[in-house]
CSV table of C-alpha atoms in Angstrom, one decimal:
chain,number,residue,atom,x,y,z
A,16,UNK,CA,34.2,181.2,89.4
A,17,UNK,CA,37.2,183.3,90.3
A,18,UNK,CA,36.8,186.5,91.4
A,19,UNK,CA,39.5,189.0,90.8
A,20,UNK,CA,40.2,192.2,91.7
A,21,UNK,CA,42.8,194.8,89.8
A,22,UNK,CA,44.1,197.8,91.2
A,23,UNK,CA,45.6,200.6,88.6
A,24,UNK,CA,44.6,202.5,85.8
A,25,UNK,CA,47.3,201.7,84.0
A,26,UNK,CA,47.9,200.0,80.5
A,27,UNK,CA,48.6,196.7,82.9
A,28,UNK,CA,46.2,196.8,84.9
A,29,UNK,CA,43.4,197.9,81.3
A,30,UNK,CA,44.8,195.7,79.6
A,31,UNK,CA,44.5,192.2,82.2
A,32,UNK,CA,40.5,194.1,82.5
A,33,UNK,CA,39.5,194.1,79.7
A,34,UNK,CA,41.1,190.7,78.8
A,35,UNK,CA,39.5,189.3,81.9
A,36,UNK,CA,36.0,190.5,81.1
A,37,UNK,CA,36.2,188.1,77.8
A,38,UNK,CA,36.4,185.3,80.2
A,39,UNK,CA,33.3,183.7,81.6
A,40,UNK,CA,34.6,182.2,84.5
A,41,UNK,CA,36.5,185.0,85.7
A,42,UNK,CA,34.7,188.0,87.6
A,43,UNK,CA,36.3,191.4,87.7
A,44,UNK,CA,36.6,194.9,89.0
A,45,UNK,CA,39.2,197.4,88.3
A,46,UNK,CA,39.9,199.7,91.7
A,47,UNK,CA,41.7,203.2,90.8
A,48,UNK,CA,44.8,202.7,92.9
A,49,UNK,CA,43.6,206.4,94.7
A,50,UNK,CA,40.2,205.1,95.9
A,51,UNK,CA,41.1,202.3,98.2
A,52,UNK,CA,38.6,202.2,100.7
A,53,UNK,CA,36.2,200.3,99.2
A,54,UNK,CA,38.7,197.2,98.0
A,55,UNK,CA,35.6,194.2,97.5
A,56,UNK,CA,36.7,190.8,98.5
A,57,UNK,CA,38.0,188.8,95.6
A,58,UNK,CA,39.9,185.6,95.4
A,59,UNK,CA,43.4,187.5,93.4
A,60,UNK,CA,44.0,190.8,94.3
A,61,UNK,CA,45.9,192.3,91.5
A,62,UNK,CA,47.9,195.4,92.2
A,63,UNK,CA,49.4,196.4,88.6
A,64,UNK,CA,50.8,200.6,89.9
A,65,UNK,CA,54.3,201.5,89.1
A,66,UNK,CA,57.0,199.7,91.0
A,67,UNK,CA,57.7,202.3,93.4
A,68,UNK,CA,54.7,201.8,95.1
A,69,UNK,CA,53.6,198.7,95.3
A,70,UNK,CA,54.5,198.6,98.9
A,71,UNK,CA,52.8,201.3,100.1
A,72,UNK,CA,49.5,200.1,98.1
A,73,UNK,CA,49.9,196.4,99.0
A,74,UNK,CA,50.8,197.6,103.4
A,75,UNK,CA,46.7,199.4,102.9
A,76,UNK,CA,45.1,195.7,101.4
A,77,UNK,CA,43.4,193.0,103.2
A,78,UNK,CA,41.9,190.9,100.9
A,79,UNK,CA,43.3,187.1,101.8
A,80,UNK,CA,45.5,186.8,98.4
A,81,UNK,CA,47.9,189.6,96.4
A,82,UNK,CA,49.9,189.4,93.9
A,83,UNK,CA,51.6,192.2,91.9
A,84,UNK,CA,52.8,192.6,88.3
A,85,UNK,CA,56.1,193.8,88.8
A,86,UNK,CA,58.9,191.8,86.5
A,87,UNK,CA,61.7,193.7,88.9
A,88,UNK,CA,60.2,193.7,93.0
A,89,UNK,CA,60.7,191.0,95.0
A,90,UNK,CA,57.4,189.1,96.1
A,91,UNK,CA,58.7,189.9,99.8
A,92,UNK,CA,58.3,193.3,99.0
A,93,UNK,CA,54.4,193.0,99.5
A,94,UNK,CA,53.3,194.3,102.4
A,95,UNK,CA,50.0,193.1,102.9
A,96,UNK,CA,50.1,190.6,106.2
A,97,UNK,CA,47.8,188.2,104.4
A,98,UNK,CA,49.3,185.3,101.3
A,99,UNK,CA,51.3,186.9,99.1
A,100,UNK,CA,52.0,185.7,95.1
A,101,UNK,CA,53.1,187.6,91.6
A,102,UNK,CA,51.9,187.7,88.0
A,103,UNK,CA,54.2,189.1,85.8
A,104,UNK,CA,53.5,188.9,82.4
A,105,UNK,CA,56.8,189.3,80.4
A,106,UNK,CA,55.2,191.7,77.4
A,107,UNK,CA,55.5,194.7,76.3
A,108,UNK,CA,52.4,197.3,77.1
A,109,UNK,CA,51.5,200.4,75.5
A,110,UNK,CA,48.0,202.0,75.5
A,111,UNK,CA,46.6,201.5,72.3
A,112,UNK,CA,48.1,198.0,70.9
A,113,UNK,CA,46.2,194.6,71.3
A,114,UNK,CA,48.3,192.0,73.5
A,115,UNK,CA,48.0,189.2,72.0
A,116,UNK,CA,48.2,186.8,75.5
A,117,UNK,CA,47.6,183.3,74.3
A,118,UNK,CA,51.9,184.6,73.7
A,119,UNK,CA,52.4,185.8,76.2
A,120,UNK,CA,54.8,184.4,79.1
A,121,UNK,CA,53.4,184.3,82.2
A,122,UNK,CA,55.6,184.0,84.8
A,123,UNK,CA,54.1,182.8,88.5
A,124,UNK,CA,54.9,183.3,92.2
A,125,UNK,CA,53.4,182.8,95.2
A,126,UNK,CA,54.1,181.9,99.0
A,127,UNK,CA,51.6,178.5,98.9
A,128,UNK,CA,51.0,176.3,96.3
A,129,UNK,CA,47.4,176.2,96.9
A,130,UNK,CA,48.2,179.7,95.8
A,131,UNK,CA,50.0,179.5,92.8
A,132,UNK,CA,47.0,177.0,91.2
A,133,UNK,CA,44.7,179.2,91.4
A,134,UNK,CA,47.1,181.5,89.9
A,135,UNK,CA,48.3,179.0,87.4
A,136,UNK,CA,44.1,178.5,86.7
A,137,UNK,CA,44.0,182.4,86.1
A,138,UNK,CA,46.8,182.6,83.5
A,139,UNK,CA,45.4,179.3,81.9
A,140,UNK,CA,42.2,181.5,81.2
A,141,UNK,CA,44.1,184.2,79.3
A,142,UNK,CA,46.9,181.9,77.6
A,143,UNK,CA,49.0,179.4,77.2
A,144,UNK,CA,53.1,180.3,78.0
A,145,UNK,CA,53.0,179.7,82.1
A,146,UNK,CA,56.3,179.5,83.8
A,147,UNK,CA,57.0,179.2,87.8
A,148,UNK,CA,59.3,181.8,88.1
A,149,UNK,CA,60.8,183.2,91.6
A,150,UNK,CA,61.5,186.5,92.9
A,151,UNK,CA,65.5,185.8,91.5
A,152,UNK,CA,64.8,184.3,88.6
A,153,UNK,CA,62.2,186.8,87.5
A,154,UNK,CA,65.0,189.4,88.1
A,155,UNK,CA,67.2,187.9,85.5
A,156,UNK,CA,64.3,187.8,83.1
A,157,UNK,CA,64.5,191.7,83.6
A,158,UNK,CA,67.6,192.0,82.4
A,159,UNK,CA,68.0,189.8,80.3
A,160,UNK,CA,64.1,191.9,78.3
A,161,UNK,CA,65.8,195.2,78.8
A,162,UNK,CA,69.1,193.8,76.6
A,163,UNK,CA,66.7,191.8,74.2
A,164,UNK,CA,64.1,194.6,73.8
A,165,UNK,CA,65.4,198.3,75.2
A,166,UNK,CA,69.0,197.6,73.8
A,167,UNK,CA,68.6,195.8,70.6
A,168,UNK,CA,65.9,199.0,70.1
A,169,UNK,CA,69.1,201.1,70.8
A,170,UNK,CA,70.8,198.7,67.8
A,171,UNK,CA,67.8,199.9,65.1
A,172,UNK,CA,68.1,203.5,66.1
A,173,UNK,CA,72.2,203.4,65.2
A,174,UNK,CA,71.1,201.7,62.4
A,175,UNK,CA,68.6,204.1,61.1
A,176,UNK,CA,70.7,207.1,62.3
A,177,UNK,CA,73.8,206.4,59.7
A,178,UNK,CA,71.3,205.8,57.1
A,179,UNK,CA,69.5,209.8,57.9
A,180,UNK,CA,73.2,211.0,57.9
A,181,UNK,CA,73.7,209.2,54.4
A,182,UNK,CA,70.1,209.4,52.9
A,183,UNK,CA,69.6,206.1,52.3
A,184,UNK,CA,65.6,205.0,53.3
A,185,UNK,CA,65.7,203.2,57.1
A,186,UNK,CA,63.1,200.6,55.0
A,187,UNK,CA,66.2,199.2,53.5
A,188,UNK,CA,67.9,197.4,56.7
A,189,UNK,CA,63.5,196.0,57.4
A,190,UNK,CA,64.1,192.7,56.1
A,191,UNK,CA,67.5,192.2,57.9
A,192,UNK,CA,66.0,193.4,61.1
A,193,UNK,CA,62.9,190.7,60.4
A,194,UNK,CA,65.1,188.3,59.2
A,195,UNK,CA,67.2,188.1,62.4
A,196,UNK,CA,64.8,188.2,64.9
A,197,UNK,CA,63.1,185.3,63.1
A,198,UNK,CA,66.2,183.4,62.5
A,199,UNK,CA,66.5,183.3,66.6
A,200,UNK,CA,63.3,181.1,66.3
A,201,UNK,CA,65.6,177.9,64.9
A,202,UNK,CA,69.3,178.9,65.8
A,203,UNK,CA,71.2,179.9,69.2
A,204,UNK,CA,72.0,183.0,69.4
A,205,UNK,CA,76.5,181.2,68.7
A,206,UNK,CA,74.9,179.5,65.7
A,207,UNK,CA,73.2,182.6,64.4
A,208,UNK,CA,76.8,185.2,64.8
A,209,UNK,CA,77.3,186.3,61.5
A,210,UNK,CA,79.9,189.4,60.6
A,211,UNK,CA,83.5,190.7,61.0
A,212,UNK,CA,83.5,190.0,64.7
A,213,UNK,CA,83.3,186.9,64.7
A,214,UNK,CA,85.1,186.4,61.2
A,215,UNK,CA,87.8,189.2,63.5
A,216,UNK,CA,87.6,191.0,59.8
A,217,UNK,CA,90.4,193.6,61.4
A,218,UNK,CA,90.0,195.6,58.2
A,219,UNK,CA,86.6,195.6,57.5
A,220,UNK,CA,86.1,196.2,61.5
A,221,UNK,CA,88.8,199.4,61.2
A,222,UNK,CA,86.8,200.6,58.1
A,223,UNK,CA,83.5,200.3,59.5
A,224,UNK,CA,85.3,202.1,62.7
A,225,UNK,CA,86.2,205.2,60.2
A,226,UNK,CA,82.4,205.7,59.6
A,227,UNK,CA,81.2,206.1,63.0
A,228,UNK,CA,81.4,209.1,65.2
A,229,UNK,CA,82.9,208.7,68.8
A,230,UNK,CA,79.5,207.4,70.7
A,231,UNK,CA,78.9,205.1,68.3
A,232,UNK,CA,82.8,203.6,67.9
A,233,UNK,CA,82.8,203.1,71.4
A,234,UNK,CA,79.5,201.0,71.6
A,235,UNK,CA,80.6,199.3,68.5
A,236,UNK,CA,84.0,198.4,70.4
A,237,UNK,CA,82.7,196.8,73.1
A,238,UNK,CA,80.3,194.9,71.5
A,239,UNK,CA,82.9,193.7,69.0
A,240,UNK,CA,84.3,192.8,71.2
A,241,UNK,CA,81.9,190.7,73.6
A,242,UNK,CA,80.8,189.3,70.4
A,243,UNK,CA,85.2,188.0,70.0
A,244,UNK,CA,85.2,186.7,73.8
A,245,UNK,CA,82.0,184.9,73.6
A,246,UNK,CA,80.6,186.6,76.6
B,4,UNK,CA,67.2,187.6,27.4
B,5,UNK,CA,70.3,189.3,29.4
B,6,UNK,CA,73.3,186.5,29.8
B,7,UNK,CA,75.2,186.5,33.2
B,8,UNK,CA,78.2,184.5,34.2
B,9,UNK,CA,78.7,184.5,38.1
B,10,UNK,CA,82.4,184.0,39.6
B,11,UNK,CA,82.7,182.1,42.7
B,12,UNK,CA,80.9,179.1,44.6
B,13,UNK,CA,80.2,180.6,47.7
B,14,UNK,CA,76.7,181.4,49.3
B,15,UNK,CA,76.1,184.4,47.6
B,16,UNK,CA,77.2,183.1,43.9
B,17,UNK,CA,75.2,179.7,44.6
B,18,UNK,CA,72.1,181.2,46.2
B,19,UNK,CA,72.0,183.3,42.8
B,20,UNK,CA,72.7,180.9,40.3
B,21,UNK,CA,70.0,178.6,41.5
B,22,UNK,CA,67.6,182.3,41.8
B,23,UNK,CA,68.5,183.4,37.5
B,24,UNK,CA,67.9,179.2,36.2
B,25,UNK,CA,64.5,179.9,37.4
B,26,UNK,CA,64.1,183.2,35.2
B,27,UNK,CA,63.3,182.5,31.8
B,28,UNK,CA,64.8,185.8,30.1
B,29,UNK,CA,68.5,185.1,32.1
B,30,UNK,CA,71.3,183.1,30.7
B,31,UNK,CA,73.1,182.1,33.6
B,32,UNK,CA,76.6,180.4,33.9
B,33,UNK,CA,78.6,180.1,37.4
B,34,UNK,CA,82.3,179.8,36.8
B,35,UNK,CA,85.1,178.8,39.5
B,36,UNK,CA,87.1,181.3,41.0
B,37,UNK,CA,90.0,179.4,40.5
B,38,UNK,CA,89.6,178.2,37.2
B,39,UNK,CA,89.3,181.5,35.1
B,40,UNK,CA,90.7,180.9,31.6
B,41,UNK,CA,87.9,180.2,29.8
B,42,UNK,CA,85.3,183.0,30.9
B,43,UNK,CA,82.3,183.1,28.6
B,44,UNK,CA,81.5,186.6,26.9
B,45,UNK,CA,78.2,187.8,28.8
B,46,UNK,CA,76.1,190.9,29.5
B,47,UNK,CA,76.8,191.2,33.0
B,48,UNK,CA,79.9,190.0,34.6
B,49,UNK,CA,79.0,188.9,38.5
B,50,UNK,CA,82.0,188.3,40.9
B,51,UNK,CA,81.1,187.1,43.9
B,52,UNK,CA,84.3,186.5,45.7
B,53,UNK,CA,85.6,187.2,49.5
B,54,UNK,CA,86.3,191.1,49.8
B,55,UNK,CA,90.2,190.9,50.1
B,56,UNK,CA,90.4,188.5,46.5
B,57,UNK,CA,87.7,191.1,44.5
B,58,UNK,CA,90.6,193.5,43.2
B,59,UNK,CA,92.9,190.8,42.1
B,60,UNK,CA,90.2,188.4,40.2
B,61,UNK,CA,88.8,191.1,38.3
B,62,UNK,CA,92.1,192.7,37.0
B,63,UNK,CA,92.3,189.3,34.5
B,64,UNK,CA,88.4,189.5,33.5
B,65,UNK,CA,88.1,190.7,30.0
B,66,UNK,CA,84.2,190.8,30.0
B,67,UNK,CA,82.8,194.1,28.9
B,68,UNK,CA,80.9,195.2,32.5
B,69,UNK,CA,82.3,193.8,35.6
B,70,UNK,CA,80.3,193.6,39.0
B,71,UNK,CA,80.9,192.7,42.6
B,72,UNK,CA,78.6,192.3,45.4
B,73,UNK,CA,79.7,193.2,48.7
B,74,UNK,CA,78.8,195.8,51.1
B,75,UNK,CA,82.0,197.0,52.1
B,76,UNK,CA,83.9,197.8,49.2
B,77,UNK,CA,84.4,200.1,46.2
B,78,UNK,CA,83.4,199.9,42.6
B,79,UNK,CA,86.3,201.5,42.0
B,80,UNK,CA,88.0,198.5,43.6
B,81,UNK,CA,87.3,197.1,40.6
B,82,UNK,CA,90.4,196.5,38.4
B,83,UNK,CA,89.2,195.1,35.6
B,84,UNK,CA,89.5,197.8,32.5
B,85,UNK,CA,86.1,197.6,31.2
B,86,UNK,CA,82.8,199.2,32.8
B,87,UNK,CA,82.1,199.0,36.2
B,88,UNK,CA,79.0,198.2,38.7
B,89,UNK,CA,78.0,196.8,41.9
B,90,UNK,CA,75.0,194.4,42.7
B,91,UNK,CA,74.9,194.2,46.3
B,92,UNK,CA,71.2,192.5,48.4
B,93,UNK,CA,71.0,193.8,51.7
B,94,UNK,CA,70.5,189.6,53.2
B,95,UNK,CA,72.2,187.2,55.3
B,96,UNK,CA,72.9,184.1,52.9
B,97,UNK,CA,73.5,181.0,54.3
B,98,UNK,CA,74.0,177.7,53.0
B,99,UNK,CA,71.1,176.0,53.6
B,100,UNK,CA,68.6,178.7,53.7
B,101,UNK,CA,66.7,179.8,51.5
B,102,UNK,CA,66.7,183.3,50.5
B,103,UNK,CA,63.1,185.3,49.7
B,104,UNK,CA,64.1,187.6,46.9
B,105,UNK,CA,61.5,189.7,46.5
B,106,UNK,CA,62.3,190.8,49.9
B,107,UNK,CA,65.8,191.3,49.2
B,108,UNK,CA,66.8,194.7,48.6
B,109,UNK,CA,68.8,195.3,46.1
B,110,UNK,CA,71.4,198.0,45.6
B,111,UNK,CA,72.9,199.2,42.6
B,112,UNK,CA,75.7,201.0,41.5
B,113,UNK,CA,77.5,201.4,38.1
B,114,UNK,CA,79.0,204.0,36.2
B,115,UNK,CA,77.4,204.1,32.9
B,116,UNK,CA,73.8,205.1,33.2
B,117,UNK,CA,73.1,202.2,30.7
B,118,UNK,CA,75.3,199.6,32.4
B,119,UNK,CA,72.4,201.2,36.2
B,120,UNK,CA,69.7,200.0,33.9
B,121,UNK,CA,70.7,196.7,32.1
B,122,UNK,CA,71.3,196.0,36.4
B,123,UNK,CA,68.2,197.3,37.4
B,124,UNK,CA,66.7,195.2,34.6
B,125,UNK,CA,68.5,191.9,36.3
B,126,UNK,CA,67.8,192.6,39.7
B,127,UNK,CA,64.1,192.7,38.6
B,128,UNK,CA,63.7,189.5,37.5
B,129,UNK,CA,64.2,188.3,41.1
B,130,UNK,CA,63.1,191.4,43.3
B,131,UNK,CA,61.2,194.1,43.8
B,132,UNK,CA,62.7,196.6,46.4
B,133,UNK,CA,65.6,198.5,43.9
B,134,UNK,CA,67.8,201.1,45.4
B,135,UNK,CA,70.5,203.0,43.4
B,136,UNK,CA,72.9,203.1,46.0
B,137,UNK,CA,76.7,205.0,45.9
B,138,UNK,CA,79.6,203.0,47.3
B,139,UNK,CA,79.5,205.7,50.1
B,140,UNK,CA,75.9,205.1,51.4
B,141,UNK,CA,76.4,201.2,50.7
B,142,UNK,CA,79.6,201.4,52.9
B,143,UNK,CA,77.3,202.9,55.7
B,144,UNK,CA,74.9,200.3,54.9
B,145,UNK,CA,76.9,197.4,55.5
B,146,UNK,CA,77.7,199.7,59.0
B,147,UNK,CA,74.1,199.8,59.8
B,148,UNK,CA,73.6,196.2,59.0
B,149,UNK,CA,76.2,195.1,61.8
B,150,UNK,CA,73.9,197.1,64.4
B,151,UNK,CA,71.1,195.7,63.8
B,152,UNK,CA,72.1,192.4,62.5
B,153,UNK,CA,75.2,191.3,64.1
B,154,UNK,CA,75.1,193.6,67.8
B,155,UNK,CA,71.4,192.7,67.7
B,156,UNK,CA,72.5,188.8,67.6
B,157,UNK,CA,74.7,189.9,70.9
B,158,UNK,CA,71.9,191.1,72.6
B,159,UNK,CA,70.0,187.6,72.2
B,160,UNK,CA,73.4,185.8,73.3
B,161,UNK,CA,73.5,188.1,76.5
B,162,UNK,CA,70.1,187.5,76.9
B,163,UNK,CA,70.5,183.8,76.5
B,164,UNK,CA,73.7,183.8,79.3
B,165,UNK,CA,71.1,185.2,81.7
B,166,UNK,CA,68.5,182.8,81.4
B,167,UNK,CA,71.6,180.0,81.3
B,168,UNK,CA,73.0,181.6,84.7
B,169,UNK,CA,69.3,181.3,86.4
B,170,UNK,CA,68.0,178.1,85.1
B,171,UNK,CA,65.5,180.0,82.6
B,172,UNK,CA,64.5,179.0,79.6
B,173,UNK,CA,65.4,181.2,76.7
B,174,UNK,CA,62.1,180.4,74.8
B,175,UNK,CA,60.7,182.8,77.7
B,176,UNK,CA,62.4,185.4,75.5
B,177,UNK,CA,60.9,184.3,72.0
B,178,UNK,CA,58.1,186.4,71.9
B,179,UNK,CA,59.4,189.8,73.1
B,180,UNK,CA,61.9,189.5,70.7
B,181,UNK,CA,59.4,188.8,67.9
B,182,UNK,CA,57.5,191.9,69.1
B,183,UNK,CA,60.7,194.1,69.4
B,184,UNK,CA,61.6,193.5,66.2
B,185,UNK,CA,57.4,193.9,64.9
B,186,UNK,CA,56.9,197.5,66.6
B,187,UNK,CA,59.5,198.4,64.3
B,188,UNK,CA,57.3,198.3,60.7
B,189,UNK,CA,55.3,201.3,62.2
B,190,UNK,CA,57.2,203.1,65.1
B,191,UNK,CA,60.4,204.7,64.4
B,192,UNK,CA,63.4,203.5,67.1
B,193,UNK,CA,62.7,207.1,68.7
B,194,UNK,CA,58.5,206.2,69.3
B,195,UNK,CA,59.4,202.3,70.3
B,196,UNK,CA,62.4,203.3,73.1
B,197,UNK,CA,61.1,201.9,76.6
B,198,UNK,CA,62.5,200.9,79.6
B,199,UNK,CA,64.4,202.3,82.5
B,200,UNK,CA,67.3,204.1,80.0
B,201,UNK,CA,64.9,206.1,78.8
B,202,UNK,CA,62.7,207.0,81.9
B,203,UNK,CA,65.5,207.4,84.0
B,204,UNK,CA,65.1,204.5,86.5
B,205,UNK,CA,68.5,205.1,88.4
B,206,UNK,CA,67.1,202.3,91.1
B,207,UNK,CA,66.1,200.0,88.5
B,208,UNK,CA,69.5,200.7,86.4
B,209,UNK,CA,71.3,200.0,89.7
B,210,UNK,CA,69.6,196.5,90.6
B,211,UNK,CA,70.0,195.4,86.9
B,212,UNK,CA,73.4,196.1,87.3
B,213,UNK,CA,73.9,194.2,90.3
B,214,UNK,CA,73.0,191.3,88.4
B,215,UNK,CA,75.4,191.5,85.5
B,216,UNK,CA,79.0,190.5,85.2
B,217,UNK,CA,81.8,193.3,84.7
B,218,UNK,CA,81.6,192.9,81.2
B,219,UNK,CA,77.3,192.5,80.8
B,220,UNK,CA,78.1,195.9,83.1
B,221,UNK,CA,80.3,198.0,80.3
B,222,UNK,CA,77.7,196.9,77.5
B,223,UNK,CA,74.7,197.9,79.8
B,224,UNK,CA,76.2,200.7,80.9
B,225,UNK,CA,77.4,201.9,77.6
B,226,UNK,CA,74.1,201.7,76.2
B,227,UNK,CA,72.2,203.5,79.1
B,228,UNK,CA,74.1,206.3,77.6
B,229,UNK,CA,73.2,205.9,74.4
B,230,UNK,CA,69.8,205.7,74.7
B,231,UNK,CA,69.8,208.3,77.1
B,232,UNK,CA,72.0,211.1,75.3
B,233,UNK,CA,69.9,210.1,71.9
B,234,UNK,CA,73.0,209.3,70.4
């Protein structure tokens, strides 16, 4: 049996709490981050709060092993005086959306090898994709995630705007959007790249620019250049 | 029975030819675009060649109803003296990849209403998603497709580069990539947007920029601005 305390009532904390409740070998307690007076002892204490209060909250915790769940905060930013680690799940957590934990990549880090093994045991109780990731790597993953998630979604947004402006239903782009994502399961991004930029089709590129507003033109030009330069 | 001649041996022409072969109500012939001397008569003649030779090839065709398959060429760029139309399928066609025609959006256009109805009948023999789309709308769709497909793939490329540089396997981003695409089936891009840009989280944005090379920084900044401005 592993005892776990989760501090924080946000999306990550609540999804994790509910998931651990279903695991026989985990005893889990959830604590509001504003009520830190009575934290029970536990094998693993998970701080699932906003990045900017992780240091402060961790400084008030005396439990033996404390981890946070953030992609962009170093392990050393934890200010507890006991052992430290990180339990980062690379997935978007929305309030009402069920998390498919078996598919979630767990990025784990700990100061002590025995703590790492404990975190790994905990992660294995929920998922299958477990990676040892240090703080520097995790920050890089967090930036990469911004590109493939946040920025990709902005590409969808611009596609949607262009459709709206021309009275075309956005749904017409759906099969292409899904195909683009599925393709990357078997091809590298280099292999999967198609279109006027990689073909250096100047005429089509010019025609496209004529159809865009100034902001869209800037983005079109800079990404076209990125595709052509291979960087 | 609808008789169809396909001119062109490229990916689009060959996939279409093979698909029509399986339809009882279609009689299809495929012709090499360099051998235009003996084109049989047909109800619909489909020119499936590179954009820049559509005008020239169409000028040599005397069949009654001629369409092209391009997203970025106007119907009026066809130079046959008979009836004109467009049969554009919004999907990426690769040589070795099977096309799931029932999901492909067919964007149809014709000068004459009776020709449109004939094209619609032809499209319905393969697919379910059929849209009347004029030349202006089609060009807009083609640009939108560049954003959601080509440019999204470049976001994957940059994510991959960041992973490689930090010895992290790209597969770690796969669940997030797939989730990002699936999410857009039920949420609008505005609703689906998350991350430091939309939260105006300046500290995280600064940290991210510090981890990127100059080209990546330019793209990060311009897309962050686009997300924040909502354009």
